[in-house]
PDB file of C-alpha atoms in Angstrom:
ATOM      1  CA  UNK N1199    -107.497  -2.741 -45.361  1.00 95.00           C
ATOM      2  CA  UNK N1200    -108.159  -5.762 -43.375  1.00 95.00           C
ATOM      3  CA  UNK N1201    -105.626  -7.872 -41.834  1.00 95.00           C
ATOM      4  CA  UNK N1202    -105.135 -10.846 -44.503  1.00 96.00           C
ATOM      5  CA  UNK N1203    -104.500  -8.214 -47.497  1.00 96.00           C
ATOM      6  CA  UNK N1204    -101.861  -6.521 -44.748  1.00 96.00           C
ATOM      7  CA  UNK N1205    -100.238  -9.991 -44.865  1.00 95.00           C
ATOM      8  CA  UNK N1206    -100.357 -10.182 -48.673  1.00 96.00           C
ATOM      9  CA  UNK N1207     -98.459  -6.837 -48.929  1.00 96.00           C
ATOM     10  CA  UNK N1208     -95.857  -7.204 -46.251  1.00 94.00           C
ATOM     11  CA  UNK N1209     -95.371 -11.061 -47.735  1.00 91.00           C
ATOM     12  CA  UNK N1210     -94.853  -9.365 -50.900  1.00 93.00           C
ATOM     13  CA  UNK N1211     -92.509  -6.914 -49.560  1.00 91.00           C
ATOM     14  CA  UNK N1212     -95.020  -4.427 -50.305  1.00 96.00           C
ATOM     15  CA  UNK N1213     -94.599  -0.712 -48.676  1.00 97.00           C
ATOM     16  CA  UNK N1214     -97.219   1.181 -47.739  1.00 98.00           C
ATOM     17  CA  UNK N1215     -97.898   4.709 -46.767  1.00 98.00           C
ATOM     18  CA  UNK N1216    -101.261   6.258 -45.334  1.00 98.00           C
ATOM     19  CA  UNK N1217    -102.633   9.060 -43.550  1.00 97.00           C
ATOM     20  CA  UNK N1218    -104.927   8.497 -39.611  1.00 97.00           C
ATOM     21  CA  UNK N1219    -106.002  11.288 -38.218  1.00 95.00           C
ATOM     22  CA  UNK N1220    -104.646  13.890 -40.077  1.00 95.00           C
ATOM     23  CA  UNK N1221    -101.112  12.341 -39.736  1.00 97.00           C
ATOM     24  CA  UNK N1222     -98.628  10.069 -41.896  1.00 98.00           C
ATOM     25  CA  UNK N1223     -97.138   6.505 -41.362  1.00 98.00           C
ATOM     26  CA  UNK N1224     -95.587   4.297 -43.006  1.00 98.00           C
ATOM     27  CA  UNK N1225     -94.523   0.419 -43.140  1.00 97.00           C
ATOM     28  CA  UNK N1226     -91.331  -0.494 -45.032  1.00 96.00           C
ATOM     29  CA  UNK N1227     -88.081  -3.201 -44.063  1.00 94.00           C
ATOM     30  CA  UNK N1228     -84.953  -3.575 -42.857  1.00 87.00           C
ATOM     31  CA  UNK N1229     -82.423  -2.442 -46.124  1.00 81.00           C
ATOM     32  CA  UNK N1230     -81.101  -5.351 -48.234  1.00 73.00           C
ATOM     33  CA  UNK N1231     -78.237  -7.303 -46.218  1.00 77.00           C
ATOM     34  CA  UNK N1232     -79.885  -6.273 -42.701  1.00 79.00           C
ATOM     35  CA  UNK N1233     -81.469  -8.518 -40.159  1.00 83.00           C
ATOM     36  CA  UNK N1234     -85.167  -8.932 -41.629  1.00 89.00           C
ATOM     37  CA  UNK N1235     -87.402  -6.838 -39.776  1.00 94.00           C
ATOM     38  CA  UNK N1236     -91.160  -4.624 -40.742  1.00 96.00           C
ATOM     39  CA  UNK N1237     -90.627  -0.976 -39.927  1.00 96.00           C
ATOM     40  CA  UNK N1238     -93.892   1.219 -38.550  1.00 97.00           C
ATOM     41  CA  UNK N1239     -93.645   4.696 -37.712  1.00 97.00           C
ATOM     42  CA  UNK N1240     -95.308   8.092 -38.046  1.00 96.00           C
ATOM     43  CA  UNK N1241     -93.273  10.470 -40.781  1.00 96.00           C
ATOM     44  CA  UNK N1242     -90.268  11.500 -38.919  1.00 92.00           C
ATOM     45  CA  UNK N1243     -90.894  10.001 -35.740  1.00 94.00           C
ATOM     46  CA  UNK N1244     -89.991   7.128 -33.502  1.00 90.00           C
ATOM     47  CA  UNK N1245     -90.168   3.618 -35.272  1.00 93.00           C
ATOM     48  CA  UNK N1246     -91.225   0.312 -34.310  1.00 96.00           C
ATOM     49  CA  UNK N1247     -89.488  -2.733 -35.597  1.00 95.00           C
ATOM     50  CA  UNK N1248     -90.853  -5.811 -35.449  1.00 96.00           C
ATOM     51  CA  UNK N1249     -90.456  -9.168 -37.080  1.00 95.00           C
ATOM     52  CA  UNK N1250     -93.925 -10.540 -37.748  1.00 95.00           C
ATOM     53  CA  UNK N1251     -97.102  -9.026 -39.439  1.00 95.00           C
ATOM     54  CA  UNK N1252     -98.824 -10.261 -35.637  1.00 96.00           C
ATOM     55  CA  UNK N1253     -96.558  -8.293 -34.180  1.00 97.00           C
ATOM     56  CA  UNK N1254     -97.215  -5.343 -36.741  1.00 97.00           C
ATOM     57  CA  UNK N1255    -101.228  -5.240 -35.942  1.00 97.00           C
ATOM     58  CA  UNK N1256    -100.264  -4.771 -32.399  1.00 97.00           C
ATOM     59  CA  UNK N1257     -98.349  -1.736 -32.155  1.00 97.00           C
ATOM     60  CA  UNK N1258    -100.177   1.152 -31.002  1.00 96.00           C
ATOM     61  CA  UNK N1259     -99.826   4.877 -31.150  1.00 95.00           C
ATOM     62  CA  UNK N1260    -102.098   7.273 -29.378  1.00 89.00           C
ATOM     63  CA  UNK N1261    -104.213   3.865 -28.178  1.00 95.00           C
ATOM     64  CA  UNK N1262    -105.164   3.026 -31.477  1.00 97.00           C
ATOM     65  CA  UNK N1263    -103.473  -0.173 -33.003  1.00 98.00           C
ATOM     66  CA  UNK N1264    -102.010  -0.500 -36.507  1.00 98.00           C
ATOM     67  CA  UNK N1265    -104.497  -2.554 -37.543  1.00 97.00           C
ATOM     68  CA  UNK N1266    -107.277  -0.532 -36.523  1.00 98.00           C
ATOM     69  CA  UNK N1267    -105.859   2.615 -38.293  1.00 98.00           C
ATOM     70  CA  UNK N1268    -105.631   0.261 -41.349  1.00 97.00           C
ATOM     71  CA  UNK N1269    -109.384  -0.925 -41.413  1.00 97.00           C
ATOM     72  CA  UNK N1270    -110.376   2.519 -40.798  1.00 97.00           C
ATOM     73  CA  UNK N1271    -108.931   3.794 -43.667  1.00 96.00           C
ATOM     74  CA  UNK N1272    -110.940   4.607 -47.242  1.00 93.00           C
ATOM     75  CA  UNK N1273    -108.798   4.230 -50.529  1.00 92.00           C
ATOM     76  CA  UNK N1274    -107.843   7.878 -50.780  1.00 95.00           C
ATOM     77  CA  UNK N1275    -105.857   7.890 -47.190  1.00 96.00           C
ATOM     78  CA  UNK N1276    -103.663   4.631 -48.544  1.00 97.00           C
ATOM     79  CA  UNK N1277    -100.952   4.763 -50.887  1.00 97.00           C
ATOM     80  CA  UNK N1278     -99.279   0.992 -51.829  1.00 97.00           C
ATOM     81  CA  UNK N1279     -95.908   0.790 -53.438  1.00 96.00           C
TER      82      UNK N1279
END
């Protein structure tokens, strides 16, 4: 996944789910009536909340940006909902 479909499916409210490394993460948003914010984290772990998908691409886990693990990814490690 590159960066402008990323944009498309955050735009779109789009969550997505996918597996880097032998781990799971996930993007999703703040709950309906809550300051708008994009939500990263790893499955049960500490989350990042930011506010733009720029801001997204940039957070890092293990030294590895979100937007790297994205473009890394082949079809069967990304699940869109």
């Amino acid at each position: 996944m590159n960066k402008e479909q990323l944009i498309d499916y955050v735009t779109h409210g789009r969550e997505i789910e996918f597996k880097y490394n032998g781990k799971k993460y996930s993007i999703t948003y703040a709950p309906e009536g809550v300051e708008d914010y994009i939500s990263f984290c790893e499955f049960y772990k500490e989350t990042s909340d930011v506010k733009t998908v720029d801001e997204l691409v940039n957070v890092t886990r293990e030294g590895v940006t979100v937007l790297q693990m994205l473009e890394s990814l082949t079809e069967e490690d990304i699940w869109i909902y």
